[in-house]
XYZ file of C-alpha atoms in Angstrom:
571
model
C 13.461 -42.771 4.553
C 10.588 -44.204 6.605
C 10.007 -48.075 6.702
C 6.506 -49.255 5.507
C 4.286 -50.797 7.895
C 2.994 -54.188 7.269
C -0.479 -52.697 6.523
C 0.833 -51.135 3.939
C 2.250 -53.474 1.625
C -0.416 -53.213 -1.063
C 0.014 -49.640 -1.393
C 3.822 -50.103 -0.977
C 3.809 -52.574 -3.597
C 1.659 -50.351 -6.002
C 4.028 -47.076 -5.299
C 7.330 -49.315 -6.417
C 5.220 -50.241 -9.815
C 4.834 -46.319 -10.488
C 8.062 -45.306 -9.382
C 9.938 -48.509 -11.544
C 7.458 -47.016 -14.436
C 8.809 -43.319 -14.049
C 12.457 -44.593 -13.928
C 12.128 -46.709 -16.930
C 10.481 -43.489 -18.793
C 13.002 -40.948 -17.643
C 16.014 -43.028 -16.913
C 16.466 -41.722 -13.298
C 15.599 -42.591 -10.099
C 15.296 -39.094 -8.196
C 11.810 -39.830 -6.239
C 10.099 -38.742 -3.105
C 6.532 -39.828 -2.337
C 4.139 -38.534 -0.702
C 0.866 -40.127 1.546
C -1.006 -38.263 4.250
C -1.140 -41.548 6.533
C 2.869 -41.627 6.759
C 3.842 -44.538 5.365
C 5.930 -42.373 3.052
C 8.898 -40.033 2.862
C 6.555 -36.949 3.654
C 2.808 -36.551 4.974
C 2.372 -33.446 2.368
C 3.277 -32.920 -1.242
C 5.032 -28.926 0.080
C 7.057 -31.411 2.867
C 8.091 -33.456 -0.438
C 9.275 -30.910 -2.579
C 11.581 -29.763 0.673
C 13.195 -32.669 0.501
C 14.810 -31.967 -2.991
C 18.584 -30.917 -2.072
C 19.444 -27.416 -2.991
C 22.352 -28.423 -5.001
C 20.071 -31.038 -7.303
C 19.751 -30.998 -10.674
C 18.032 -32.773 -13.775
C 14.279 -34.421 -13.248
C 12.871 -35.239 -9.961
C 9.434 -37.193 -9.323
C 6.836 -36.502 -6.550
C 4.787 -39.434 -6.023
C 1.561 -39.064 -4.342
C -0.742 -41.761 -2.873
C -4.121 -41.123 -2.125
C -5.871 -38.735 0.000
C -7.147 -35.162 0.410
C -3.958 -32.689 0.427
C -5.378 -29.360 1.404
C -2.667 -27.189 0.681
C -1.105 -25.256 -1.752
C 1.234 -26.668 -4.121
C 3.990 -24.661 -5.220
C 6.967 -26.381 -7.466
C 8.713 -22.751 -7.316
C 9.684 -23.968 -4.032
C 12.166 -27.036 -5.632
C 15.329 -26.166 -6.470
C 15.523 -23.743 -9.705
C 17.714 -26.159 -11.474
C 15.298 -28.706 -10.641
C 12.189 -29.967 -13.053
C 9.254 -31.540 -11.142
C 6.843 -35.136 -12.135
C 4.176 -34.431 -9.786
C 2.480 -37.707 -10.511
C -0.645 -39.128 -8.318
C -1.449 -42.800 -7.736
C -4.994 -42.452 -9.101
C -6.507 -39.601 -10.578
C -9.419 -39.726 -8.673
C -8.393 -40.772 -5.368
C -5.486 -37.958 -5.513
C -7.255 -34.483 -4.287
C -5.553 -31.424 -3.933
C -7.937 -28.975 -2.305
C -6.377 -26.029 -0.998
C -8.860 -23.715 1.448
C -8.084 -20.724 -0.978
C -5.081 -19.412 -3.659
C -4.197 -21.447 -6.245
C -4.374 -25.305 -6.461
C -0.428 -25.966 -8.373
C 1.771 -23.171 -8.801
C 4.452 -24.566 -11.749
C 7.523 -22.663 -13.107
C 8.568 -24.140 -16.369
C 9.645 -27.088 -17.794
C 7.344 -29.378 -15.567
C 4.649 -32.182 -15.303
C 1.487 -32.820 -13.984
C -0.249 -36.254 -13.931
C -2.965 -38.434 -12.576
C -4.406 -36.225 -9.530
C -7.474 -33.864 -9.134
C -7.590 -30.030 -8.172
C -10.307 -28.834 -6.579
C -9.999 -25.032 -5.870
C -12.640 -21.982 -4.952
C -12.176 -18.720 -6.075
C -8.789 -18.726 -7.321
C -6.487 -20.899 -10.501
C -6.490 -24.401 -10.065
C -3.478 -24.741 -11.883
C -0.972 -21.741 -12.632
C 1.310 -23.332 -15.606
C 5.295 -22.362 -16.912
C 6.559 -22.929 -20.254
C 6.797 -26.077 -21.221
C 4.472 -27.928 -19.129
C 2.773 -30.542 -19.189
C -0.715 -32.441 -18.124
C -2.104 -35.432 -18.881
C -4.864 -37.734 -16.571
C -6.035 -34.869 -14.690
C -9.706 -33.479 -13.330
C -9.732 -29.833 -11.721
C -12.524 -28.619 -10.342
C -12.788 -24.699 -9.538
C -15.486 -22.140 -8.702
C -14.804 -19.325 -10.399
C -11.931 -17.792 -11.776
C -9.886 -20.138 -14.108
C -9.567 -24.156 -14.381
C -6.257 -23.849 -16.177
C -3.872 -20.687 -16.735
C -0.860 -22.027 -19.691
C 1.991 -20.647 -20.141
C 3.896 -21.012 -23.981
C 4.022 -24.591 -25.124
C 1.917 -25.971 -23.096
C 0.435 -29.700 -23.468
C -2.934 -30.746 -22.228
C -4.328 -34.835 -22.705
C -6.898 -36.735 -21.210
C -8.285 -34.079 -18.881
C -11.484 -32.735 -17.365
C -12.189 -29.179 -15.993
C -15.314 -28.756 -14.187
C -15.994 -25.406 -13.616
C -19.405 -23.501 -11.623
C -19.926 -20.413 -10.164
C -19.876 -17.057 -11.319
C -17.984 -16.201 -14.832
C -15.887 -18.568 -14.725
C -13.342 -19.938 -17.159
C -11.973 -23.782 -18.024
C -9.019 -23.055 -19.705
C -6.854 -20.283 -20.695
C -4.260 -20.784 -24.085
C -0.820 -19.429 -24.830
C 1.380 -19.695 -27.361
C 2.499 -23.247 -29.074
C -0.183 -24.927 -26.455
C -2.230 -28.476 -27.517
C -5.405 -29.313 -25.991
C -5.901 -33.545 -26.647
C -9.024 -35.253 -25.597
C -9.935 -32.533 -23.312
C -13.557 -32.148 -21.649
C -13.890 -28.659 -20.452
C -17.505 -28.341 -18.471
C -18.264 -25.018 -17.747
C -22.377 -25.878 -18.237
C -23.302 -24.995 -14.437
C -21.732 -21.565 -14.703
C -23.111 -18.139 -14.950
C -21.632 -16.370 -18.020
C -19.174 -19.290 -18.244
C -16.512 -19.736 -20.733
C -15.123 -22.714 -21.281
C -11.846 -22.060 -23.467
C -9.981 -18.445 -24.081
C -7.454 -17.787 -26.911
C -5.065 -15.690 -25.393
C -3.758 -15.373 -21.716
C -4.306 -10.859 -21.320
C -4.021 -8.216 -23.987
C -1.713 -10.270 -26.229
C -2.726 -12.544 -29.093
C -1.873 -16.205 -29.504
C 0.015 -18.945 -31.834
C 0.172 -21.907 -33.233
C -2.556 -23.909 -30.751
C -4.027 -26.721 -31.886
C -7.414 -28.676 -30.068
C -8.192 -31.659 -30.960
C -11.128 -34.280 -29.668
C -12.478 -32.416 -27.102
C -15.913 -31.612 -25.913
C -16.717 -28.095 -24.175
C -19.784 -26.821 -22.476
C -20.021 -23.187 -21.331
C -23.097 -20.646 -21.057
C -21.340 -17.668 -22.685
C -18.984 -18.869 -24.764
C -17.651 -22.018 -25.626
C -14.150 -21.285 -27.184
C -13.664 -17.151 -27.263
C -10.779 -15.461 -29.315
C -10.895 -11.952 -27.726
C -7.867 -10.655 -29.184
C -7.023 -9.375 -32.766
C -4.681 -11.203 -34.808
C -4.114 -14.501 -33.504
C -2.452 -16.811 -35.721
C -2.197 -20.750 -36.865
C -5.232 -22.144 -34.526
C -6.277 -25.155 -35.921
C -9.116 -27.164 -34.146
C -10.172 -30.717 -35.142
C -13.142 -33.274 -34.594
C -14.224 -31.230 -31.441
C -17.795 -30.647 -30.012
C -18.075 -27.080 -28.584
C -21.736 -26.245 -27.112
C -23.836 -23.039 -25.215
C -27.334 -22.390 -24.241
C -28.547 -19.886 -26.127
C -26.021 -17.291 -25.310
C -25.990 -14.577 -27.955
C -22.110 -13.608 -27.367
C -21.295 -16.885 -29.954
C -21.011 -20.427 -29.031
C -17.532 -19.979 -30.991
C -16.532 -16.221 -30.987
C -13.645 -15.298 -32.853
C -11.898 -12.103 -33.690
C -9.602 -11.361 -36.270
C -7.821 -14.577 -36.307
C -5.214 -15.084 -39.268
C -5.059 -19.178 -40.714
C -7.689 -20.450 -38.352
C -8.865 -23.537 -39.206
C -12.367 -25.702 -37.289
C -12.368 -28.937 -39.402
C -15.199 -32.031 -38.718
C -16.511 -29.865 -35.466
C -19.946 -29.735 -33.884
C -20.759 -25.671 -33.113
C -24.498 -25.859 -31.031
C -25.942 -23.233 -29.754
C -29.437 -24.593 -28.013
C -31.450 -22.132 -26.301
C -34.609 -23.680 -27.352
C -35.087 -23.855 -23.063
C -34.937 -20.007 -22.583
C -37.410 -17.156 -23.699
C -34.626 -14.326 -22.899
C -32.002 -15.559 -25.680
C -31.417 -15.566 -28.807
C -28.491 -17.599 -29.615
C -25.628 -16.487 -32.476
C -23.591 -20.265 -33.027
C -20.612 -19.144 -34.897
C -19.936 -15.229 -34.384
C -16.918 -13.271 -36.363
C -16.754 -10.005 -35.002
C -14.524 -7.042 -33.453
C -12.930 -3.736 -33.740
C -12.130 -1.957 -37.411
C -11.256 -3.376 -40.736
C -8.053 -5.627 -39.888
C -8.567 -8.553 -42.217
C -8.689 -12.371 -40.928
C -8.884 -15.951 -42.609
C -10.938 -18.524 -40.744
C -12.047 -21.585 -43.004
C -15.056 -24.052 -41.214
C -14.635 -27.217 -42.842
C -16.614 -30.143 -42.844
C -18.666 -28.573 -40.028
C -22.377 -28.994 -38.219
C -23.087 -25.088 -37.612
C -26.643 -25.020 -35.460
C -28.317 -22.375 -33.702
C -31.761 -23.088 -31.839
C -33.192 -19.786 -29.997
C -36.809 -19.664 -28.332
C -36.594 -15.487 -27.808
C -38.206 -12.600 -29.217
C -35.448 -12.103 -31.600
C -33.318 -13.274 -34.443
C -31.759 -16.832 -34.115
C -28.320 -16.680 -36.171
C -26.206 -20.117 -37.059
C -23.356 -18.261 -38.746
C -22.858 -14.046 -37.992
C -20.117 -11.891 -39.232
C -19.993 -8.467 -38.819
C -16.059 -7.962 -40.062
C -14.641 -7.601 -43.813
C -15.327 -10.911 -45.927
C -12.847 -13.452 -44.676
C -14.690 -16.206 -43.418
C -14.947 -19.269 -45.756
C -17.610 -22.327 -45.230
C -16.677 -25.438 -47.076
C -19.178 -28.230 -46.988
C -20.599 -27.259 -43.849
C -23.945 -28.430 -42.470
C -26.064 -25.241 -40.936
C -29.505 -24.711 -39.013
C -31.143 -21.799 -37.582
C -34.453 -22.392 -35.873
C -36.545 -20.218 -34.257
C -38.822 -21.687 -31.796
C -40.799 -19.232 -30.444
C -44.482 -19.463 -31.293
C -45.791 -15.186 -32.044
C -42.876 -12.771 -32.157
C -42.605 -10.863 -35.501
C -38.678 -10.542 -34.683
C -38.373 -14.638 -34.197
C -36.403 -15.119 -36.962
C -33.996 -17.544 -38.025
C -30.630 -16.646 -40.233
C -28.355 -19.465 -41.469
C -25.122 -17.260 -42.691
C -25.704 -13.490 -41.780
C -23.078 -10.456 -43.415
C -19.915 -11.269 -45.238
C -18.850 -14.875 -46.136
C -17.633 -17.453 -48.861
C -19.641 -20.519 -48.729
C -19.143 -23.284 -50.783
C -21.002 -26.690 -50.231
C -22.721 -27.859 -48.093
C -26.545 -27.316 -46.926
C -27.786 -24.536 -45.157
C -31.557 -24.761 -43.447
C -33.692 -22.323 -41.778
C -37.144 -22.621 -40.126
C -39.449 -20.595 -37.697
C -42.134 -21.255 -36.075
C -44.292 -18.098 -35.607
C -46.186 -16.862 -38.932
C -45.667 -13.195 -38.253
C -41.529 -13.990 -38.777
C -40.230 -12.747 -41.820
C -36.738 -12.692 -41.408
C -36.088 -16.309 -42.024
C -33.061 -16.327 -44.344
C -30.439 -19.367 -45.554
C -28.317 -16.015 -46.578
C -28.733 -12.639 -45.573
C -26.852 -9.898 -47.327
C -27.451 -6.660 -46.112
C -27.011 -4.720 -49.613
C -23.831 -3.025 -48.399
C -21.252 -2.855 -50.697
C -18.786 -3.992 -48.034
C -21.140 -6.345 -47.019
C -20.028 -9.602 -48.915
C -21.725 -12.832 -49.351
C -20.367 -15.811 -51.626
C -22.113 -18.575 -52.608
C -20.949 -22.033 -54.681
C -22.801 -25.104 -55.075
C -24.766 -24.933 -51.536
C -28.283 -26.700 -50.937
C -30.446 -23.749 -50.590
C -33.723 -21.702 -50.808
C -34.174 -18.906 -49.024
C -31.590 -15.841 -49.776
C -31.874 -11.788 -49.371
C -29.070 -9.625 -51.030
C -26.987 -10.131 -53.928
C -25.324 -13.350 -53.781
C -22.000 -12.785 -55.172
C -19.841 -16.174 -56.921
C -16.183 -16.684 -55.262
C -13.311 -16.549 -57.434
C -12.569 -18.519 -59.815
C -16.070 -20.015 -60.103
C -17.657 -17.431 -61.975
C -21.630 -17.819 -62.832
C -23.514 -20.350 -64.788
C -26.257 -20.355 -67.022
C -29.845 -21.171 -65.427
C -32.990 -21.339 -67.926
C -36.012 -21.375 -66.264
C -40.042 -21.826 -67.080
C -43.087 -20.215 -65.606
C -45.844 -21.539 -67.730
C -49.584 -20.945 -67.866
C -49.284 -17.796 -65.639
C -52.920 -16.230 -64.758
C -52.617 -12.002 -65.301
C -52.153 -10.234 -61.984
C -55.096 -9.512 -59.901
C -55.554 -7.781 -56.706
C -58.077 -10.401 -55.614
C -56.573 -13.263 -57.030
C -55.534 -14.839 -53.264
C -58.375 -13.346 -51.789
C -61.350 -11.086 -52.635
C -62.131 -9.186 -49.639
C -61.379 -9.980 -46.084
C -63.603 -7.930 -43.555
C -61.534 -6.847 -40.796
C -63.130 -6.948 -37.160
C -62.240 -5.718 -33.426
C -59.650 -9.183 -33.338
C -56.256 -10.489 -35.091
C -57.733 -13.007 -37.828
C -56.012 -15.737 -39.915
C -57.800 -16.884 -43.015
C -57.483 -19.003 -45.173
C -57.093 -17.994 -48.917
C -59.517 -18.332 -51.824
C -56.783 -18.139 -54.626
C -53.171 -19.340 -55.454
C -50.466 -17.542 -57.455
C -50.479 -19.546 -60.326
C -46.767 -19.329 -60.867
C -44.051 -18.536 -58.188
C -44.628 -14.976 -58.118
C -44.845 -11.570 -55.515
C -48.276 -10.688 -54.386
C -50.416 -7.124 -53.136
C -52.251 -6.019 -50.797
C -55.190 -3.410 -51.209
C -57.296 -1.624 -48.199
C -60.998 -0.023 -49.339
C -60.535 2.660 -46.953
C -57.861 6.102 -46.728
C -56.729 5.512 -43.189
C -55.847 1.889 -43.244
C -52.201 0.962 -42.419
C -52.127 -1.879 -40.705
C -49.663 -4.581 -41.630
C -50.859 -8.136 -43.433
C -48.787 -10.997 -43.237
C -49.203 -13.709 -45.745
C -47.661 -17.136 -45.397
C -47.590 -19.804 -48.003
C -44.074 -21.368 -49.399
C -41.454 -20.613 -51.745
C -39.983 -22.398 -54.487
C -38.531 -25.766 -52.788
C -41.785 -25.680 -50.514
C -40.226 -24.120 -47.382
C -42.126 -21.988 -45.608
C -42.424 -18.528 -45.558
C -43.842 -15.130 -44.779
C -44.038 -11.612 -46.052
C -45.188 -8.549 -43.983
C -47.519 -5.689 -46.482
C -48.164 -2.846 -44.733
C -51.438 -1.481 -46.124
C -51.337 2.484 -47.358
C -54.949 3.779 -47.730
C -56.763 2.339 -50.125
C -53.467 1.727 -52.776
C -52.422 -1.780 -54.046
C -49.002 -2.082 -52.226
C -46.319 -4.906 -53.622
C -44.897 -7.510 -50.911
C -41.106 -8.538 -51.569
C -41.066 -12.072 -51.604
C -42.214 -14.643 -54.144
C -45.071 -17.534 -53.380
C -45.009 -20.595 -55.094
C -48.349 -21.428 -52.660
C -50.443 -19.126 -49.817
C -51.406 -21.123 -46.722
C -53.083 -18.420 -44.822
C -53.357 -14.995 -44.509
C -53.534 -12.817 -41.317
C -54.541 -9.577 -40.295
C -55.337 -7.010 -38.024
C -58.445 -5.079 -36.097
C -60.178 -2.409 -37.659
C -59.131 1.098 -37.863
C -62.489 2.014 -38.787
C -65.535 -0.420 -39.097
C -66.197 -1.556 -42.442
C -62.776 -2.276 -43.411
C -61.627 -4.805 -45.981
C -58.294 -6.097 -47.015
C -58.182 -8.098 -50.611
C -54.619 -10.023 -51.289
C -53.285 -10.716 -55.232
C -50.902 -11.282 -56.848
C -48.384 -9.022 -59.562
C -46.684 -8.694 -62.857
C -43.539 -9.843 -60.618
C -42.445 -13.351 -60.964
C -39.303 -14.612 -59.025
C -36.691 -16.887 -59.540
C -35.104 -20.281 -58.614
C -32.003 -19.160 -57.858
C -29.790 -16.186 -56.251
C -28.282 -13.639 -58.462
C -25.848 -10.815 -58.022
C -26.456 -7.754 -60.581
C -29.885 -6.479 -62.604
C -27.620 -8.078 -65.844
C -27.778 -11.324 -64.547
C -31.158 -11.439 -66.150
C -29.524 -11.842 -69.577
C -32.520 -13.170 -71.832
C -36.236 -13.073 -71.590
C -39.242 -15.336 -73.882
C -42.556 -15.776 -73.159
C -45.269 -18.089 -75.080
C -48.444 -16.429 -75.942
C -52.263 -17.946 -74.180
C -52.318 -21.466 -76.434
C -49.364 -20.440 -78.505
C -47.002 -23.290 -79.247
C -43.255 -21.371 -80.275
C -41.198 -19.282 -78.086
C -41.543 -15.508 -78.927
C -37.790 -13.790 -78.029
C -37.849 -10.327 -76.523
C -41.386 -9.555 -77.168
C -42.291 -8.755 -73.424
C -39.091 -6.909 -72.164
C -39.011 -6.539 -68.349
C -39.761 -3.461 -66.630
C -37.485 -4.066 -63.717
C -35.419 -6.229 -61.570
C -34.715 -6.644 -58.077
C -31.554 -8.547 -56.972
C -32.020 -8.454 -53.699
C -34.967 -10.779 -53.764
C -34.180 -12.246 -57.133
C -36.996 -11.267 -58.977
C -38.483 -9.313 -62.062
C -41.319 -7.451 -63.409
C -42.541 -8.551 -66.627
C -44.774 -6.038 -67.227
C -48.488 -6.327 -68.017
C -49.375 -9.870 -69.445
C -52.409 -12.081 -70.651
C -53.764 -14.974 -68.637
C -52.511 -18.331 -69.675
C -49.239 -16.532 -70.635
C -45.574 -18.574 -70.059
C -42.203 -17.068 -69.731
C -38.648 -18.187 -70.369
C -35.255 -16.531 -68.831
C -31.527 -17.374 -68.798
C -30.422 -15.859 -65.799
C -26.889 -16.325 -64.587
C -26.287 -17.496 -61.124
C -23.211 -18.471 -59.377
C -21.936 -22.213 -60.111
């Protein structure tokens, strides 16, 4: 062993601490240090691990002091009955840096602590079974921050990663990621951690604490049927990337409780960001329950803006999760804004959805898409805006909702608006009339060759806003979708042929508070006569119902008319 020079005493002095620390934790005193100056056993951590004997066994501990060590770091090289402590001084004055290949190259069954790895191109740590890391920064360009093997454990790190695709850190089986800050931000089509390690699915990994930052993806499941993933109090972020802040699979007992998903592209015209996205290949079912979660999707593109997508069979459960989908971007037709899109159970929670541009329509707290395996369920969620059936999970079956319409003018075709004259230019106008009751409205050209589309904005029930698109057809009144409580403007298009005019009113359709699943969830209908003063049961029967936008025709009534129904919605 080398004698210290007098200079050295400080360091000396702070090297016995460590290695009287390791001892006391491991109860042996097999060490070697390590410091470029050579005031220690070896000048280079690869000189250190030589100096292992052949014949060794049990735990040995590399110290290293600080400096730049640029070279490769293999622990294969120690002895194979050997495990390695490769343990640095300070965690930021420690730098491995090779010139290329991979930063630390560990078999099994060792331990990494208190250094940084700074690598280009290549791993900047290559893990065995049954390591593990705690204190450490890597910093890569490209390729991968952290490659595990099976039972891996990772505390109190940082991975910084840049360049092109690259990824922080890569999971095997029985791995834990612990107040972990993966920052993968300054990379192109970055991802900052992958559930799986190739073609074969992982399990029982657990994340806890941590905070990642990736433009891609955030945390990426890419292969079917990975098991037992539980991830808790963690903040996992993109920029708008449409591939799913959180992208999983089909992932069996998956659980993201108390997490942040944010997907905030509100910076970039060419995305349109998806937050949480469930999808992949056939009909192979999953569970993955969000509890307790803030879900939010912010997208400035052409396009939809979607908080919550799944595109596989119903299997996804939301329990009292928090969810936003804004769209920011100020014209498109297509900037819409979807809080829980295709096939999910949600129960609690709020969900909220805004956009910006009056020409968007699809602006939706639920979206069902009608398909009979296309599944949405809904349970005590703060709510207003909902396409499809809404279906109730099992076993909360549907309540009983009465509600009153009262005073309801007869429908009009120029009860919004009496005649708008179109011109050579786009106009918005303001609207004469108001709906009276929340109820659909019409649209009605004066001329045969008119078929341009009308979009009419106003608000719905709980006063969000929103906006149907009637496409004119000739000189027919032609029924919007949606119900107004109020009209705010009304916009329309050039001419097709001068002397064109466009009237807006409103129709014998009224809509409801509430979501419903089947035409009999309409189970009772009353209305009270123009200055009547008792309820008059079944009198006015309803023509027709539509379930997908929770509303009914009541047929032809008198102004000053009120209605009554029991409809049955889930609880």
């Amino acid at each position: 062993m080398k004698k210290t020079r007098f200079g050295h005493v400080s360091a000396v002095i702070a090297g016995l601490a460590l290695t009287a620390l390791a001892q006391a934790q491991h109860g042996f005193a097999q060490t070697t240090t390590v410091d470029p100056s050579g005031s220690a056993d070896r000048t280079t951590i690869t000189l250190a691990i030589g100096l292992i004997p052949p014949l060794a066994s049990g735990r040995w501990t590399i110290f290293i002091y600080a400096g730049t060590y640029a070279e490769n770091v293999d622990l294969d090289d120690a002895p194979a009955a050997v495990d390695v402590d490769l343990v640095g001084v300070d965690r930021d004055s420690v730098i491995i840096a090779p010139t290329s290949g991979v930063g630390i190259d560990c078999r099994a069954n060792n331990s990494i602590r208190n250094l940084t790895v700074t690598v280009t191109g290549s791993v900047g740590i290559l893990c065995g079974n049954n390591t593990n890391m705690q204190n450490l920064t890597v910093n890569l360009t490209g390729n991968t921050g952290i490659l595990c093997g099976n039972n891996n454990s990772i505390r109190n790190v940082t991975v910084i990663a840049t360049g092109t695709s690259p990824e922080g850190i890569r999971l095997s089986n029985d791995c834990e990621v612990i107040n972990v800050t993966v920052d993968a931000s300054g990379g192109t089509a970055s991802t900052g951690i992958i559930l799986g390690n190739g073609a074969n699915p992982v399990s029982r990994v657990s994340i806890e604490r941590s905070i990642v930052k990736a433009t891609q993806r955030a945390i990426w499941d890419p292969v079917s049927l990975s098991t037992d993933i539980v991830v808790r109090d963690c903040h996992f972020e993109t920029d708008g990337s449409g591939s799913g802040t959180v992208a999983m699979a089909h992932a069996q007992r998956t659980l993201f409780e108390n997490c942040t998903i944010l997907n905030d592209g509100s910076n970039d015209p060419n995305e349109n960001p998806v937050a949480l996205l469930i999808g992949g290949v056939g009909n192979i079912p999953f569970d993955i329950l969000l509890q307790g979660c803030r879900i939010t999707a912010i997208g400035a593109g052409v396009n939809e803006t979607i908080a919550v997508q799944n595109t596989l069979d119903p299997g996804l459960r939301l329990l009292n999760c928090k969810i936003t989908a804004e769209s920011k971007h100020a014209t498109s037709e297509g900037a819409g804004a979807i809080g829980v899109d295709g096939k999910a159970i949600v129960i609690g929670g709020e969900i909220i959805t805004s956009a910006i541009s009056d020409k968007a329509t699809e602006v939706w707290d639920l979206r069902e898409h009608a398909d009979p395996e296309q599944d949405i369920f809904m349970s005590g969620t703060l709510l207003s805006k909902w396409k499809g059936p809404i279906s109730r999970p099992a076993p909360q079956g549907k309540k009983s909702v009465v509600q009153r319409i009262l005073n309801v003018p007869a429908a009009s075709t120029t009860a919004i608006h009496p005649g708008i004259t179109l011109d050579m230019n786009e106009q918005t106008v303001a609207p004469t009339g108001q709906p009276g009751g929340y109820r659909v409205l019409t649209v009605t050209g004066n001329d045969a060759g008119m078929n341009q589309p009308v979009y009419i904005v106003g608000t719905d029930w709980a006063d969000n806003k929103i906006v149907d698109k009637i496409t004119l057809n000739g000189t027919n009144t032609v029924l919007g979708k949606k119900p107004f409580k109020t009209v705010t403007e009304i916009i329309v298009q050039p001419f097709n042929n001068p002397g064109e005019e466009v009237s807006v009113g409103t129709s014998t359709w009224l809509g409801f508070y509430v979501p419903i699943e089947l035409i009999g969830d309409v189970v009772a209908q009353s209305h009270l006569a123009p200055l009547g003063t008792a309820w008059i049961v079944g009198s006015v029967g309803f023509a027709a119902v539509d379930f997908i936008y929770a509303t009914v025709d009541v047929g032809s009534f008198p102004t000053g008319t009120g209605f009554r129904f029991s409809v049955l919605t889930p609880k």
